[in-house]
mmCIF file of C-alpha atoms in Angstrom:
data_model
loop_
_atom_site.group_PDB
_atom_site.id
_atom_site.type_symbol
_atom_site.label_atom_id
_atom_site.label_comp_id
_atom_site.label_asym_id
_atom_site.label_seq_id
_atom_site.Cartn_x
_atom_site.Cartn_y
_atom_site.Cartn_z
ATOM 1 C CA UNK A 98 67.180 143.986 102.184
ATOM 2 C CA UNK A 99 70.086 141.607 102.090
ATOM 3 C CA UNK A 100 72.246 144.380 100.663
ATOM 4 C CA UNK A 101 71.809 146.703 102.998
ATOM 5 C CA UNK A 102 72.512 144.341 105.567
ATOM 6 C CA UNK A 103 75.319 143.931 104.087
ATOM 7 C CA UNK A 104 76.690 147.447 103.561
ATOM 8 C CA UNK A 105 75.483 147.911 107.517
ATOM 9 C CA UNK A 106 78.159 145.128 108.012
ATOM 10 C CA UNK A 107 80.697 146.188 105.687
ATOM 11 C CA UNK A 108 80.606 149.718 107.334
ATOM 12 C CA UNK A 109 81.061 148.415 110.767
ATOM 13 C CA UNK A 110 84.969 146.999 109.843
ATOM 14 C CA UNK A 111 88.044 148.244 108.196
ATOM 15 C CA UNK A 112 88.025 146.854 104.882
ATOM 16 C CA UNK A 113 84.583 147.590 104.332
ATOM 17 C CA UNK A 114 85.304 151.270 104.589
ATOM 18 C CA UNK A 115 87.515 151.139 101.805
ATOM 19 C CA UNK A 116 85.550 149.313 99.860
ATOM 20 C CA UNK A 117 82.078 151.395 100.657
ATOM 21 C CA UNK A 118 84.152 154.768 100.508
ATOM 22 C CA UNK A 119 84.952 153.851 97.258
ATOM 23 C CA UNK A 120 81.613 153.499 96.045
ATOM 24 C CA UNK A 121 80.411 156.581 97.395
ATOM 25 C CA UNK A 122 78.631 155.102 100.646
ATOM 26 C CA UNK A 123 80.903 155.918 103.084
ATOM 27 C CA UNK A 124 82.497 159.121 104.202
ATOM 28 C CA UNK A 125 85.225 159.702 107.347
ATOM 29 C CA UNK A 126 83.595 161.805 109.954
ATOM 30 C CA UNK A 127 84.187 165.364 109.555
ATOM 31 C CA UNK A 128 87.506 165.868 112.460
ATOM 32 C CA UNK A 129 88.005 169.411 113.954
ATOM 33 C CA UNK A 130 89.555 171.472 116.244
ATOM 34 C CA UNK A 131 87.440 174.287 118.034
ATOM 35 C CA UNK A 132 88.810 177.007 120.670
ATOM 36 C CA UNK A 133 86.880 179.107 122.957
ATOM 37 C CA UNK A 134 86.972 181.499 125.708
ATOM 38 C CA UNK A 135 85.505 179.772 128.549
ATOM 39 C CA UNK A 136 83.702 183.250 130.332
ATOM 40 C CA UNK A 137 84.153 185.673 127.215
ATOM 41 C CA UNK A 138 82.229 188.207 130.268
ATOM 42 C CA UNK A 139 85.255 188.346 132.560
ATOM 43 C CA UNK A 140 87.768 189.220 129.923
ATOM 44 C CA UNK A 141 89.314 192.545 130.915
ATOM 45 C CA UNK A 142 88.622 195.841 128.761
ATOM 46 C CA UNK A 143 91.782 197.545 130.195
ATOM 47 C CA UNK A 144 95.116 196.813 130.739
ATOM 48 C CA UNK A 145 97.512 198.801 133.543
ATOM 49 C CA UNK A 146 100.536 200.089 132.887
ATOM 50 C CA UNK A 147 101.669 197.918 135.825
ATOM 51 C CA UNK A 148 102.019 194.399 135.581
ATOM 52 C CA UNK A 149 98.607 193.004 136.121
ATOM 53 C CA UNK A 150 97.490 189.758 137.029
ATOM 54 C CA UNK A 151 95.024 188.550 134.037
ATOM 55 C CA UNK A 152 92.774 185.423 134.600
ATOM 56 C CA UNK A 153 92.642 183.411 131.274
ATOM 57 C CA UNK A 154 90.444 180.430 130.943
ATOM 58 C CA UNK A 155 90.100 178.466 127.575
ATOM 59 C CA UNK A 156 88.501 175.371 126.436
ATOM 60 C CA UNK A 157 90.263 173.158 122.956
ATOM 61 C CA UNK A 158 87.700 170.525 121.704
ATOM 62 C CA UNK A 159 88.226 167.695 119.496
ATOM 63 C CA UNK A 160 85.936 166.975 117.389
ATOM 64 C CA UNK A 161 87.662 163.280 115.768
ATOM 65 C CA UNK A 162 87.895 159.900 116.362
ATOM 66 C CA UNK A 163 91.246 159.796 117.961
ATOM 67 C CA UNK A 164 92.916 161.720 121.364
ATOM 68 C CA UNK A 165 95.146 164.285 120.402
ATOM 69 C CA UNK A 166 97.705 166.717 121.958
ATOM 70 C CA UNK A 167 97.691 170.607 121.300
ATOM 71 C CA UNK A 168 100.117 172.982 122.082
ATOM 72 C CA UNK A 169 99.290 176.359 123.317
ATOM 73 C CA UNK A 170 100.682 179.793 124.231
ATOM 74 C CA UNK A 171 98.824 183.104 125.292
ATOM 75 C CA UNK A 172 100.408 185.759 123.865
ATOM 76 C CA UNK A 173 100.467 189.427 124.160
ATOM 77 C CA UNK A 174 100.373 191.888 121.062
ATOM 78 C CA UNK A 175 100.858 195.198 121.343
ATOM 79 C CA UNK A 176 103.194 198.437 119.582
ATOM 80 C CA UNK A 177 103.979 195.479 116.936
ATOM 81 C CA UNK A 178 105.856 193.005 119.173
ATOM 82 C CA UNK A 179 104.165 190.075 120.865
ATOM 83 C CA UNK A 180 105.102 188.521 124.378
ATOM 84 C CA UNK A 181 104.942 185.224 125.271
ATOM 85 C CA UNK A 182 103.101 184.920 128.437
ATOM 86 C CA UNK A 183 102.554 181.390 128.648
ATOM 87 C CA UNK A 184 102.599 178.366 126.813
ATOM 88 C CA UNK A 185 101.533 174.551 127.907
ATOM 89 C CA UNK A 186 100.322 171.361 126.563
ATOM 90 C CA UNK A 187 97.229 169.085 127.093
ATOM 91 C CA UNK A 188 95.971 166.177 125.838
ATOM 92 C CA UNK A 189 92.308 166.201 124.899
ATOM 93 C CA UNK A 190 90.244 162.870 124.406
ATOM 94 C CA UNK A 191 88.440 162.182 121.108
ATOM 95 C CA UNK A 192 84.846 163.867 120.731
ATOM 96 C CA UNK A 193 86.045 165.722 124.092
ATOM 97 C CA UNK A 194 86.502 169.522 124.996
ATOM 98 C CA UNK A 195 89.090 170.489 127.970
ATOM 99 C CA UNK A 196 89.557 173.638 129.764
ATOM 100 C CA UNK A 197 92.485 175.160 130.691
ATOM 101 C CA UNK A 198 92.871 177.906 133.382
ATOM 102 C CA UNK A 199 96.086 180.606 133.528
ATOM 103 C CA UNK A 200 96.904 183.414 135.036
ATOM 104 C CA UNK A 201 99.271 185.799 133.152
ATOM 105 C CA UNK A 202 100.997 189.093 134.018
ATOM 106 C CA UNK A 203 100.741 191.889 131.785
ATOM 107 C CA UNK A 204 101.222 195.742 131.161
ATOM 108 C CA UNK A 205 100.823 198.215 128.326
ATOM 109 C CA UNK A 206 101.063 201.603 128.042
ATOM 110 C CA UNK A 207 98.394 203.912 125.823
ATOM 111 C CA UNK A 208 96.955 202.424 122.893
ATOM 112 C CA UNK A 209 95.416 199.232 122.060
ATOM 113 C CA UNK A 210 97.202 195.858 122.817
ATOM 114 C CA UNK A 211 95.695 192.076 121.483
ATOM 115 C CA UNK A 212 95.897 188.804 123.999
ATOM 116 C CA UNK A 213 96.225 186.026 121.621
ATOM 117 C CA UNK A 214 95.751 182.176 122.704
ATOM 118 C CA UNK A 215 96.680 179.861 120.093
ATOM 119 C CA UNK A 216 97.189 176.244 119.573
ATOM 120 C CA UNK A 217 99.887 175.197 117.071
ATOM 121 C CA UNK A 218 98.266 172.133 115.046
ATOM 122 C CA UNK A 219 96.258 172.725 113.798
ATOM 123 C CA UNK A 220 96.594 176.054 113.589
ATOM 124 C CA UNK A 221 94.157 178.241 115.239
ATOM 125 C CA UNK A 222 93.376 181.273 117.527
ATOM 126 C CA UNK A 223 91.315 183.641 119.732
ATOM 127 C CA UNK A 224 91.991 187.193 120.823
ATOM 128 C CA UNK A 225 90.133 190.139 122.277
ATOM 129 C CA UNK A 226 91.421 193.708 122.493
ATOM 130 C CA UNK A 227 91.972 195.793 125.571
ATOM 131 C CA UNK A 228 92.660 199.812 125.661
ATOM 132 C CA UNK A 229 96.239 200.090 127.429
ATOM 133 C CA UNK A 230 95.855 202.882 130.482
ATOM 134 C CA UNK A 231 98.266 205.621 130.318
ATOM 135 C CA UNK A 232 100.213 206.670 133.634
ATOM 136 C CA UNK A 233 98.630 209.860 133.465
ATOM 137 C CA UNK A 234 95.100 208.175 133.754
ATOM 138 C CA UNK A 235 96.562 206.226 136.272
ATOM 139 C CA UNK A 236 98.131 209.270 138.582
ATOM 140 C CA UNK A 237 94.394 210.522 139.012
#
């Protein structure tokens, strides 16, 4: 009993996590970054070939033990070139999950195009596809 009161006590302070990691009793909490769509529902299916106004809501949680800072952008992809929309930054408290809310404006014409958020570091991203309306679609 004394020795596990003792490893309880160790594991509570800085040097003991050294010392318990070491033996194998001790392991860091897993950390992690995880991005999501906030209403995946409202995402648009189609894009005009006038600038639209798109609503864009995300969420960035942080899964660690410390706060940390992302950087994002929301990007458009389409006909192989991508176009910066937007980009900000937020801070988002440890074991926390903060939304953020944009509105970008966007076109394509015909074809496919990608809307991309991504945070920089760590590195990771979301996207969802829309079909781009042609101007003859859009004449009827």
């Amino acid at each position: 009993m004394a020795a596990v009161a003792l490893a309880a006590g160790l594991a509570q302070t800085n040097v003991g996590h050294p010392l318990l990691r070491g033996a194998g009793l001790y392991e860091e909490p897993e950390s992690y970054t995880a991005l999501a769509f906030t209403s995946p529902q409202s995402l648009p299916t189609r894009l005009s070939s006038h600038p639209t106004s798109v609503r864009m809501s995300f969420a960035i949680s942080n899964a660690s033990a410390d706060p940390r800072s992302y950087h994002w952008s929301i990007e458009l992809k389409r006909t192989g070139h991508a176009y910066r929309l937007a980009t900000g930054e937020v801070e988002v408290p440890a074991g926390n999950r903060v939304s953020v809310a944009k509105i970008v404006k966007a076109s394509c014409v015909d074809g496919q195009a990608r809307m991309t958020v991504q945070v920089a570091a760590p590195t990771e991203s979301i996207d969802f596809l829309m079909a781009c309306s042609s101007q003859k679609e859009e004449k009827r």
